[in-house]
Short mmCIF file of C-alpha atoms in Angstrom, two decimals:
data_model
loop_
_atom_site.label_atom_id
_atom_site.label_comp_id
_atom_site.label_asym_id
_atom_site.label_seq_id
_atom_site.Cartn_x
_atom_site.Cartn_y
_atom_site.Cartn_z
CA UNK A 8 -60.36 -68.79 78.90
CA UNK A 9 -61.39 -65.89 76.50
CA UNK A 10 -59.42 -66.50 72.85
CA UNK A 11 -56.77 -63.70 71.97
CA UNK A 12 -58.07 -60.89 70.01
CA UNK A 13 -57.08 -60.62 66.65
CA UNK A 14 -54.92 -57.83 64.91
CA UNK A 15 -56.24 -55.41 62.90
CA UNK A 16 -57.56 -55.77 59.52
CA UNK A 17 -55.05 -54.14 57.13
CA UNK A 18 -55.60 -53.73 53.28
CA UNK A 19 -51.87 -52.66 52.54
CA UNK A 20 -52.70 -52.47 48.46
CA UNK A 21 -55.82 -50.42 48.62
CA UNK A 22 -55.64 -47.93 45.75
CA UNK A 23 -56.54 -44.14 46.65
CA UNK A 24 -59.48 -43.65 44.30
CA UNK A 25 -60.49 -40.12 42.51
CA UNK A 26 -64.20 -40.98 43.60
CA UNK A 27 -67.01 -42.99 45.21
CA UNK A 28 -70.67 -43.77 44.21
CA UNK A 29 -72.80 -45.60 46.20
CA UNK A 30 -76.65 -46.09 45.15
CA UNK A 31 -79.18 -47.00 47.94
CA UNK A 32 -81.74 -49.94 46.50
CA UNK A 33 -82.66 -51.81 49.64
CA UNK A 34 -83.61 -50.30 53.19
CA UNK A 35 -85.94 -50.19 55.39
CA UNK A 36 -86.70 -46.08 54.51
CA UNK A 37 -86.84 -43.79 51.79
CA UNK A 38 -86.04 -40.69 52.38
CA UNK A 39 -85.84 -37.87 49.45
CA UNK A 40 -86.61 -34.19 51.69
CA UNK A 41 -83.82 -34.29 54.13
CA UNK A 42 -80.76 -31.99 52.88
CA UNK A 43 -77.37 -33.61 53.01
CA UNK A 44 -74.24 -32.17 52.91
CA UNK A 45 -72.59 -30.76 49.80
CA UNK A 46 -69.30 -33.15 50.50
CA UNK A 47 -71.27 -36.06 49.83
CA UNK A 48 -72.97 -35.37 46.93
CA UNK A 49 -76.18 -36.81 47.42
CA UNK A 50 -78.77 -37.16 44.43
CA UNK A 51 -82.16 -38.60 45.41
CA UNK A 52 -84.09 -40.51 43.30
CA UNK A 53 -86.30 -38.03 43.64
CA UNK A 54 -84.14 -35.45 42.17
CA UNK A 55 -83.20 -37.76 39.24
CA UNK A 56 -86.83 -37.96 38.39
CA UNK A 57 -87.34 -34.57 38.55
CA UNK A 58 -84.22 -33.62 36.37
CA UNK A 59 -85.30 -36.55 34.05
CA UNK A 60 -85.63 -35.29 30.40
CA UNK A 61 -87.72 -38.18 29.30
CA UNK A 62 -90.57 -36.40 31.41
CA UNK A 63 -90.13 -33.42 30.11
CA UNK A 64 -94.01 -31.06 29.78
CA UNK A 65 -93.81 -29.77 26.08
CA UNK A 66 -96.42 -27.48 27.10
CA UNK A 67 -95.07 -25.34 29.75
CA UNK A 68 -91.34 -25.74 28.47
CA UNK A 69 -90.00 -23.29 26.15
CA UNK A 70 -86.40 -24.27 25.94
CA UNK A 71 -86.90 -26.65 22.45
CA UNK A 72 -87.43 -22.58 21.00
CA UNK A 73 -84.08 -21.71 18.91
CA UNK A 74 -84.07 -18.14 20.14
CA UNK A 75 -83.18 -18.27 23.50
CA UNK A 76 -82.86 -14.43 24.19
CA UNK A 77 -86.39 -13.42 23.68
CA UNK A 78 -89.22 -15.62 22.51
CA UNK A 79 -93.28 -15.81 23.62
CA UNK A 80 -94.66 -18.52 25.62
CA UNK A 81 -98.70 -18.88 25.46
CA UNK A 82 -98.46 -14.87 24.91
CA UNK A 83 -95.99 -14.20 27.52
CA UNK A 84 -92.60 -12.34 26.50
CA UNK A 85 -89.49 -13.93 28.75
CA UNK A 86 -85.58 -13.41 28.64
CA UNK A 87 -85.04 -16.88 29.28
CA UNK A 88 -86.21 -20.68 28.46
CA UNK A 89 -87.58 -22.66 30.55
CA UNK A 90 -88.36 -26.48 31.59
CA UNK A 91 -90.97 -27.76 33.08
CA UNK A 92 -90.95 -31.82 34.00
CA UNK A 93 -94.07 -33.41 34.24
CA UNK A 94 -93.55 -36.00 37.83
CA UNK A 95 -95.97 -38.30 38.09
CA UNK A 96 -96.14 -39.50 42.03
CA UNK A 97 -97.27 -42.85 40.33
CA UNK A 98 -94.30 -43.32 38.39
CA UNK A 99 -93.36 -47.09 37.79
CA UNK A 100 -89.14 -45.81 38.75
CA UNK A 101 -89.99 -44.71 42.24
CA UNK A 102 -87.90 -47.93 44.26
CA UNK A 103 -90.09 -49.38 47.47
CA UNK A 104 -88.94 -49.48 50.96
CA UNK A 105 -88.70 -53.25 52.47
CA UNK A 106 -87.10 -54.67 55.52
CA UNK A 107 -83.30 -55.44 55.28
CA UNK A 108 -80.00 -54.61 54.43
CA UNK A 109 -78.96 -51.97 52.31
CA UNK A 110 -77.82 -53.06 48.82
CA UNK A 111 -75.31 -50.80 47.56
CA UNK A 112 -74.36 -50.71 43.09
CA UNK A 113 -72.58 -48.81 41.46
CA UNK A 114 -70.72 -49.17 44.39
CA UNK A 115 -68.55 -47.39 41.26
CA UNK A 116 -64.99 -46.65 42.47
CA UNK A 117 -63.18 -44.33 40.00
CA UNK A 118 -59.26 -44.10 39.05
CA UNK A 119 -58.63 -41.84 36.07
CA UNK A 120 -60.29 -43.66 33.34
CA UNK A 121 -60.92 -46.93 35.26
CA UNK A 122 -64.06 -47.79 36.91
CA UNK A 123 -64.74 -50.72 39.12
CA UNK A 124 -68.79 -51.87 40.30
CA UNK A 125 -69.48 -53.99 43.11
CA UNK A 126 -72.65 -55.07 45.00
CA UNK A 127 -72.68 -55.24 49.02
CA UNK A 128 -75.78 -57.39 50.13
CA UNK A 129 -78.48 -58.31 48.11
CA UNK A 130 -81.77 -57.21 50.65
CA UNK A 131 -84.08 -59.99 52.29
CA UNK A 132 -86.12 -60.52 49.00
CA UNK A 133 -85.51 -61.29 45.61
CA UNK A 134 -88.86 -59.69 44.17
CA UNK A 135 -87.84 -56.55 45.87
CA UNK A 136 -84.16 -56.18 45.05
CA UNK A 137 -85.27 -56.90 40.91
CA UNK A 138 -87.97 -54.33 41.27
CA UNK A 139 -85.97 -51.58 42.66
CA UNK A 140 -82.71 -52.24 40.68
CA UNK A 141 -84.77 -51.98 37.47
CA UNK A 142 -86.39 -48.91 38.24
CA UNK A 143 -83.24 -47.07 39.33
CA UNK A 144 -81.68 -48.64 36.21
CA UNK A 145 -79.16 -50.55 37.34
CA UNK A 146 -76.67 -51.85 34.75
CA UNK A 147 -76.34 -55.54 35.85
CA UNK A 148 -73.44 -56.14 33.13
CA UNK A 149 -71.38 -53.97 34.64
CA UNK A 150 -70.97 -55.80 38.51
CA UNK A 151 -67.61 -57.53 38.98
CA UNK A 152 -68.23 -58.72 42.38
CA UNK A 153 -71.07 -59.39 45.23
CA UNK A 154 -69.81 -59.01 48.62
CA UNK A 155 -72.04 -60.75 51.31
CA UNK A 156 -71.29 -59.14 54.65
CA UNK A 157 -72.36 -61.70 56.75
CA UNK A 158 -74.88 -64.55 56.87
CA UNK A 159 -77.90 -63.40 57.29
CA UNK A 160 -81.08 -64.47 55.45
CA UNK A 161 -82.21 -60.17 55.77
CA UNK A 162 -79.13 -59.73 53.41
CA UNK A 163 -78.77 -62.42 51.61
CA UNK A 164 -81.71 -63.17 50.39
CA UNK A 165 -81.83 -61.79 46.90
CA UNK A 166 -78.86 -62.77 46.39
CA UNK A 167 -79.50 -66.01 44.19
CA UNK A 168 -81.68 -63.49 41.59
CA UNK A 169 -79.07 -61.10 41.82
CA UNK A 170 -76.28 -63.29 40.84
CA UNK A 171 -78.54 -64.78 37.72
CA UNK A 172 -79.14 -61.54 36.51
CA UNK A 173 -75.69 -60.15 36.72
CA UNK A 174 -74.36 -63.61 35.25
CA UNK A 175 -77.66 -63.07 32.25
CA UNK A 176 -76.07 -59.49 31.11
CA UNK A 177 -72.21 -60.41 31.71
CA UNK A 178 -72.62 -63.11 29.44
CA UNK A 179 -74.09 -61.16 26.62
CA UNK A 180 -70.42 -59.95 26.47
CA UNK A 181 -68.32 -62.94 25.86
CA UNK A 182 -65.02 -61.45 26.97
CA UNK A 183 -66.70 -60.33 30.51
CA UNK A 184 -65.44 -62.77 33.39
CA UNK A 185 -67.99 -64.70 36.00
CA UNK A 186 -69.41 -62.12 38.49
CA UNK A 187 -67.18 -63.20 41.56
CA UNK A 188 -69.23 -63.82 44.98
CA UNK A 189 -66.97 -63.05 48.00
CA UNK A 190 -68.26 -64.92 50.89
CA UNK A 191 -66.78 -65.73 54.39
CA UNK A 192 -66.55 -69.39 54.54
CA UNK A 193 -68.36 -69.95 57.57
CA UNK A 194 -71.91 -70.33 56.26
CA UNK A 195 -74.65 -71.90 59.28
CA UNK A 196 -77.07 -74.45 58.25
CA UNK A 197 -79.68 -71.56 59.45
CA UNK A 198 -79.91 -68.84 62.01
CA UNK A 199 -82.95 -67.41 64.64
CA UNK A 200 -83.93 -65.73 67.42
CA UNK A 201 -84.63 -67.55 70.64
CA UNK A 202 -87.92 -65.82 71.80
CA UNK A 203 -87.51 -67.09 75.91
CA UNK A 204 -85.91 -65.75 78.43
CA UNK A 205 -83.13 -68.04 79.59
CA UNK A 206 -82.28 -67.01 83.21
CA UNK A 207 -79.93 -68.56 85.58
CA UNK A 208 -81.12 -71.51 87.95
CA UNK A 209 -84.63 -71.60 85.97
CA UNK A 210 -85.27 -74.41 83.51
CA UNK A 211 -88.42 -73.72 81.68
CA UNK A 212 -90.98 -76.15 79.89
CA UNK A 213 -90.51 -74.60 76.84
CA UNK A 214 -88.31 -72.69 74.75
CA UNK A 215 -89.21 -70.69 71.57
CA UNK A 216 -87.33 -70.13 68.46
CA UNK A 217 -88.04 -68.49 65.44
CA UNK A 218 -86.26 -70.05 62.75
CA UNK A 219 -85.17 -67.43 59.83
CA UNK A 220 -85.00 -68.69 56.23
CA UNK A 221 -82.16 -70.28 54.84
CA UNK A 222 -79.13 -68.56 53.55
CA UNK A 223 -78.31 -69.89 49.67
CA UNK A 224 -75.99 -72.52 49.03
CA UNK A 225 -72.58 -72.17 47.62
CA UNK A 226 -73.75 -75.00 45.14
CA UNK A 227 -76.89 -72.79 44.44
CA UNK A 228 -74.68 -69.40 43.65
CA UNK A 229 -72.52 -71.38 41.37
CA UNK A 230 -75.86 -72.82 39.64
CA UNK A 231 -76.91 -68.92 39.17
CA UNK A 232 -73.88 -68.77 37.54
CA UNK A 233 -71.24 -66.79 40.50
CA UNK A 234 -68.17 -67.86 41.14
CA UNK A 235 -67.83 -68.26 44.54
CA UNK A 236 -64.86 -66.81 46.12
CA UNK A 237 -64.47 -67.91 50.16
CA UNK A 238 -62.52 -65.71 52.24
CA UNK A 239 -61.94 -64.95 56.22
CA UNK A 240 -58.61 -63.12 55.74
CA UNK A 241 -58.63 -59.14 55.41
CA UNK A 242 -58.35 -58.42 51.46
CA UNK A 243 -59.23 -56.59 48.25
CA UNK A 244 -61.28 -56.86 45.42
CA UNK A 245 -61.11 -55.38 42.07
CA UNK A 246 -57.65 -54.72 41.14
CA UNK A 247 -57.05 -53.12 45.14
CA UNK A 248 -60.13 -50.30 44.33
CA UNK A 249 -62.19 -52.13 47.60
CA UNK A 250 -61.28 -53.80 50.83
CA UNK A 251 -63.32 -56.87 52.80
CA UNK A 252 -62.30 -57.21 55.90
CA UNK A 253 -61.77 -60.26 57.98
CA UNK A 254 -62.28 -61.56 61.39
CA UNK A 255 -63.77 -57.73 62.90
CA UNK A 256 -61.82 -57.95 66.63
CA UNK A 257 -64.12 -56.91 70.25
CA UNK A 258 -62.59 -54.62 72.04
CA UNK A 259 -65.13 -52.16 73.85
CA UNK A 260 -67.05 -53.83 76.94
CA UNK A 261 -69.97 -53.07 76.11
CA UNK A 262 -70.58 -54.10 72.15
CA UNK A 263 -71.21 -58.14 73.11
CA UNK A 264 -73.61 -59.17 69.83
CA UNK A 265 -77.13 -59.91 69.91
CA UNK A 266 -77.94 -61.72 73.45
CA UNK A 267 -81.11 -64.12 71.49
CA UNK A 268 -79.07 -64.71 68.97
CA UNK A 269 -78.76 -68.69 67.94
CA UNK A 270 -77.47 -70.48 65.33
CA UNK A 271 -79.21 -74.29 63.95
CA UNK A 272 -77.13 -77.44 63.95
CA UNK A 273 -78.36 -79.66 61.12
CA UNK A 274 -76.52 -82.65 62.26
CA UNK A 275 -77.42 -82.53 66.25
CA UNK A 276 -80.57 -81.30 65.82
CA UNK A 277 -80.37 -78.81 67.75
CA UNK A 278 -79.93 -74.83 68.43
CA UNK A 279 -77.39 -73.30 70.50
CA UNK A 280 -76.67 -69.21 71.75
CA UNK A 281 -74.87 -67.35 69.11
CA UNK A 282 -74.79 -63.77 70.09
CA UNK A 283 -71.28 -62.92 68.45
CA UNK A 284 -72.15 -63.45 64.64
CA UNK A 285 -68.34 -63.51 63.77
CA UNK A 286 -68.71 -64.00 60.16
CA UNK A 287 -68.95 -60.62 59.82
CA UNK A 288 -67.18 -57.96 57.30
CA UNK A 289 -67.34 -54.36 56.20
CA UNK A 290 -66.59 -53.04 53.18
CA UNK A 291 -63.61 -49.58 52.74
CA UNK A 292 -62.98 -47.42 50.03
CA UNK A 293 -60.28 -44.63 50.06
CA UNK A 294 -61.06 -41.37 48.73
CA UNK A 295 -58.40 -38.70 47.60
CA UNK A 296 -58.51 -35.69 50.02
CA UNK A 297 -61.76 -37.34 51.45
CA UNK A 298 -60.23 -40.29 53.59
CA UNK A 299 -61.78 -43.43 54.45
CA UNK A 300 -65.07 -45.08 53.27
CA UNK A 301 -66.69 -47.69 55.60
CA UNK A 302 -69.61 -49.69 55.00
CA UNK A 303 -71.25 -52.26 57.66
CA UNK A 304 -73.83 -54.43 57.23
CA UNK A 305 -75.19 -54.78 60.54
CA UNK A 306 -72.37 -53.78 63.17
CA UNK A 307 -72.96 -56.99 64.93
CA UNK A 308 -69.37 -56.52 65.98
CA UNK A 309 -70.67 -53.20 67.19
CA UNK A 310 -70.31 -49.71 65.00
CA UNK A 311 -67.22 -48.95 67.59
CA UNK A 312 -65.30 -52.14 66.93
CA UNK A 313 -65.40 -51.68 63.19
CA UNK A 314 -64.28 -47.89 63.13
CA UNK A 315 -61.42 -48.61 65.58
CA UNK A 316 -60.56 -51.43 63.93
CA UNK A 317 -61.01 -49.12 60.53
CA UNK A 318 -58.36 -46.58 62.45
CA UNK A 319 -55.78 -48.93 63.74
CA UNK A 320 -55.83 -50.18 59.31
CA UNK A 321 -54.71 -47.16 58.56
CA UNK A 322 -52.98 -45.49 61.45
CA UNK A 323 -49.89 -44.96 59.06
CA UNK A 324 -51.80 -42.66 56.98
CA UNK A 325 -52.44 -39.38 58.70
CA UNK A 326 -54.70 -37.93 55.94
CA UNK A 327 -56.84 -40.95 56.07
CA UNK A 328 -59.32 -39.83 58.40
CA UNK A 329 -62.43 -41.78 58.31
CA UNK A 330 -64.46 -39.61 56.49
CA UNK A 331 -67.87 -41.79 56.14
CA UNK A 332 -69.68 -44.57 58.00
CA UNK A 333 -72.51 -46.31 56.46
CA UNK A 334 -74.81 -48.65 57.10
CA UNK A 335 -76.59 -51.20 60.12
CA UNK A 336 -75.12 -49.99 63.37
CA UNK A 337 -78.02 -52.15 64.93
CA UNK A 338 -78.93 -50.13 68.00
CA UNK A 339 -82.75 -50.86 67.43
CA UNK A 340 -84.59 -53.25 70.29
CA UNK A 341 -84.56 -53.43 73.87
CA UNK A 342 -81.39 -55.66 74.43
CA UNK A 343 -79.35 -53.11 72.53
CA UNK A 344 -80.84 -50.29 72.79
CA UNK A 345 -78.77 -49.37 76.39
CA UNK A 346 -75.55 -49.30 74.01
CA UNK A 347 -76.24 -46.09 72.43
CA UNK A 348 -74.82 -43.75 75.29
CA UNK A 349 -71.66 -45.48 74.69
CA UNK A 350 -71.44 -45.75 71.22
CA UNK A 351 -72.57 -41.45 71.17
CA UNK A 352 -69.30 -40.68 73.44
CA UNK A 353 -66.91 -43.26 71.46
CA UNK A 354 -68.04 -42.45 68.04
CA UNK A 355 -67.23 -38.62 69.21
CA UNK A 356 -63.73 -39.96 69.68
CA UNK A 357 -63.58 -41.12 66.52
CA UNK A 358 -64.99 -37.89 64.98
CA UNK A 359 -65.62 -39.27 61.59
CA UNK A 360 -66.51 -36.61 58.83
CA UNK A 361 -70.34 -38.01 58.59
CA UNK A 362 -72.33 -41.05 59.15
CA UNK A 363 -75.73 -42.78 57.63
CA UNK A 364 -77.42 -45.03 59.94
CA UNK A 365 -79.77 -47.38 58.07
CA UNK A 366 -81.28 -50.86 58.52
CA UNK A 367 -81.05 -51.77 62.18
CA UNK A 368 -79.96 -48.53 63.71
CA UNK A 369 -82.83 -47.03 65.08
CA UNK A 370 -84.45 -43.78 65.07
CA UNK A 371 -83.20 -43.58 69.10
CA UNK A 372 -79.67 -43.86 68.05
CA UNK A 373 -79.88 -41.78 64.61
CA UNK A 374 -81.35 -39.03 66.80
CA UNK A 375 -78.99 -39.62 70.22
CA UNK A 376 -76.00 -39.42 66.58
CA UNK A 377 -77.55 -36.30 65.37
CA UNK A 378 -77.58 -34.23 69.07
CA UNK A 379 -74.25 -35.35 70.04
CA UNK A 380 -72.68 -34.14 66.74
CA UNK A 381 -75.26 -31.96 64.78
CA UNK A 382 -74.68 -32.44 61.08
CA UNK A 383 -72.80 -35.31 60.94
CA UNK A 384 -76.06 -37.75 60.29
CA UNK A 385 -77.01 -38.03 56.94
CA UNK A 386 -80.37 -39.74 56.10
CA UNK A 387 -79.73 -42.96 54.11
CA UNK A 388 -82.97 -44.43 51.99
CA UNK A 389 -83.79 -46.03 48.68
CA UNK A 390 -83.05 -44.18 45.42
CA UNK A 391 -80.39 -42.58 47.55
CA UNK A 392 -76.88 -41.84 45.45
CA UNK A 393 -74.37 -40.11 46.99
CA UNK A 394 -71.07 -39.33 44.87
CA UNK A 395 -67.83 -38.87 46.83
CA UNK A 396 -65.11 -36.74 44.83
CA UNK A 397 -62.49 -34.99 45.53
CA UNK A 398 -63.34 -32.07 43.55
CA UNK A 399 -66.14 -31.02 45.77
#
């Protein structure tokens, strides 16, 4: 008998904010040519580096001349000062691709003079997420909460350096509070893959799995110095400026999880078919005269569930359009690969503003996206920052 679906999520106190900004610092791709569109305000990190005054050539820069009007540079007369900045392709701030979620900081939502900063997944590696969060210049001290979307090892996996080094600059400022870790309190002893083909009526010698590492303990994020905050109810973080959802409910046909999915049972010893993954959350934001902001981890649930379920939230609201979907939509590999003529014609129901496929979508489904509604795909990569405002 197939369980009753769930409601919808609903985040009744989520404050309207004046603006969004969400830095890239783990993904699979890096991306710093593509144009964007102006309503999402992308800077990448290329661009910062370019506009970065520390880097500024002395030589072929006139501007540090007083007399802006008319001056001579190495004998030439100009009207006008210049700048030249000297970008080295070698430069230690450039962040590195690596496989895994997106990690989004200064996830900054801003209210008048009130700023909240959250981190969504920490990446598969700890090495990685350091690396690239100290040359984008990520200020640690300022993260109030680490939202794990789901448990996987790909996006959880930095997460105990992440939560030591937020806890090592929060506590440099005695009246800062414990970096809160919101996680859903279903956490497996360990997940994989089951490589064999498991077909009805055939019983075969063997069966592969790949095992995938461990997700950390809740004992082991409390050691880092988190407090660990366990929740599988729809709710919001940081005095209402975010919303985590809850149980994400499966209503299309054809969005049924990962087939090979499995899931390790400590105690029986033994693995068993998990292809629904229903630990999962997303992450919204509301933006004034923008609408909704949705970000997904993986779209296990499938990319349809979670906007529809994003819709029904806030069907009360007609300006609250979803304006921006970002993230895993995970239509990359053969067993899910069929989904993406489905998810094309739905997602053109829903009509959101843009989207940014990263992680697991897939280059098919980015460009099957980008045909169906031209403009609307926005590349997503490291050193990526877009800033969501109303006043654009």
């Amino acid at each position: 008998m197939t369980a009753p679906q769930p409601g919808p999520n609903s985040f009744p106190d989520l404050v309207e904010l004046d603006a969004l900004r969400l830095t890239v610092i783990v993904d699979n791709e890096v991306d710093f040519m593509t144009s964007v569109p102006q309503e999402l305000g992308l800077t990448t990190q290329a661009m910062s580096l370019f506009r970065d005054k520390r880097n500024i050539d002395k030589e072929k820069s006139t501007e540090a001349i007083e007399d802006h009007h008319t001056h001579t540079h190495h004998g030439r007369s100009t009207n006008s000062a210049t700048r030249t900045i000297a970008f080295d392709f070698h430069d230690g701030r450039q962040a590195l691709t690596n496989y895994g979620s997106f990690s989004l900081i200064e996830q900054t939502g801003i209210k008048g003079n009130v700023e909240h900063r959250i981190l969504f997944d920490t990446g598969p590696h700890s090495a990685i997420f350091l690396e690239n969060a100290k040359r984008l210049e990520i200020e640690f001290e300022k993260i109030e909460v680490v939202v794990l979307s789901h448990w996987h090892i790909d996006h959880s996996g930095g997460m105990l350096a992440a939560v030591e080094k937020i806890h090592e600059a929060r506590k440099k400022n005695q009246e800062l509070p414990p970096v809160s870790v919101d996680l859903h309190p279903d956490r497996p002893d360990q997940r994989g893959t089951c490589l064999t083909r498991l077909s009805a009526g055939i019983s075969p010698n063997l069966i592969e799995y790949v095992a995938w590492g461990k997700d950390p303990s809740f004992e082991g994020i409390e050691k880092a110095g988190g407090k660990v905050s366990l929740n599988n109810q729809a709710h919001t973080v940081c005095e209402g400026f975010f919303g985590v959802s809850g149980l994400i409910p499966r209503n299309t046909t054809y969005e049924t999880g990962i087939p090979n999915h499995t899931r390790w049972h400590e105690k029986t010893k033994s693995w068993t078919l998990e292809p629904e993954i229903m630990d999962e959350r997303y992450l919204v934001a509301r933006v004034k005269s923008k609408g909704i902001v949705v970000l997904t981890g993986c779209s296990h649930a499938g990319v349809i569930n979670v906007c529809q379920d994003v819709k029904r939230a806030f069907n009360q609201e007609q300006s609250d359009e979803v304006f921006f979907v970002v993230g895993g939509f995970h239509l990359a590999g053969g067993s899910v690969e069929a989904r993406i003529k489905e998810t094309v014609n739905d997602m053109l129901a829903l009509n959101p503003s843009f989207m940014a496929p990263g992680h697991c979508s897939g280059w098919r489904a980015k460009a099957a996206l980008e045909e169906a509604m031209p403009g609307k795909v926005v590349s997503l990569g490291v050193g990526s920052d877009f800033f969501i405002t109303e006043k654009i």
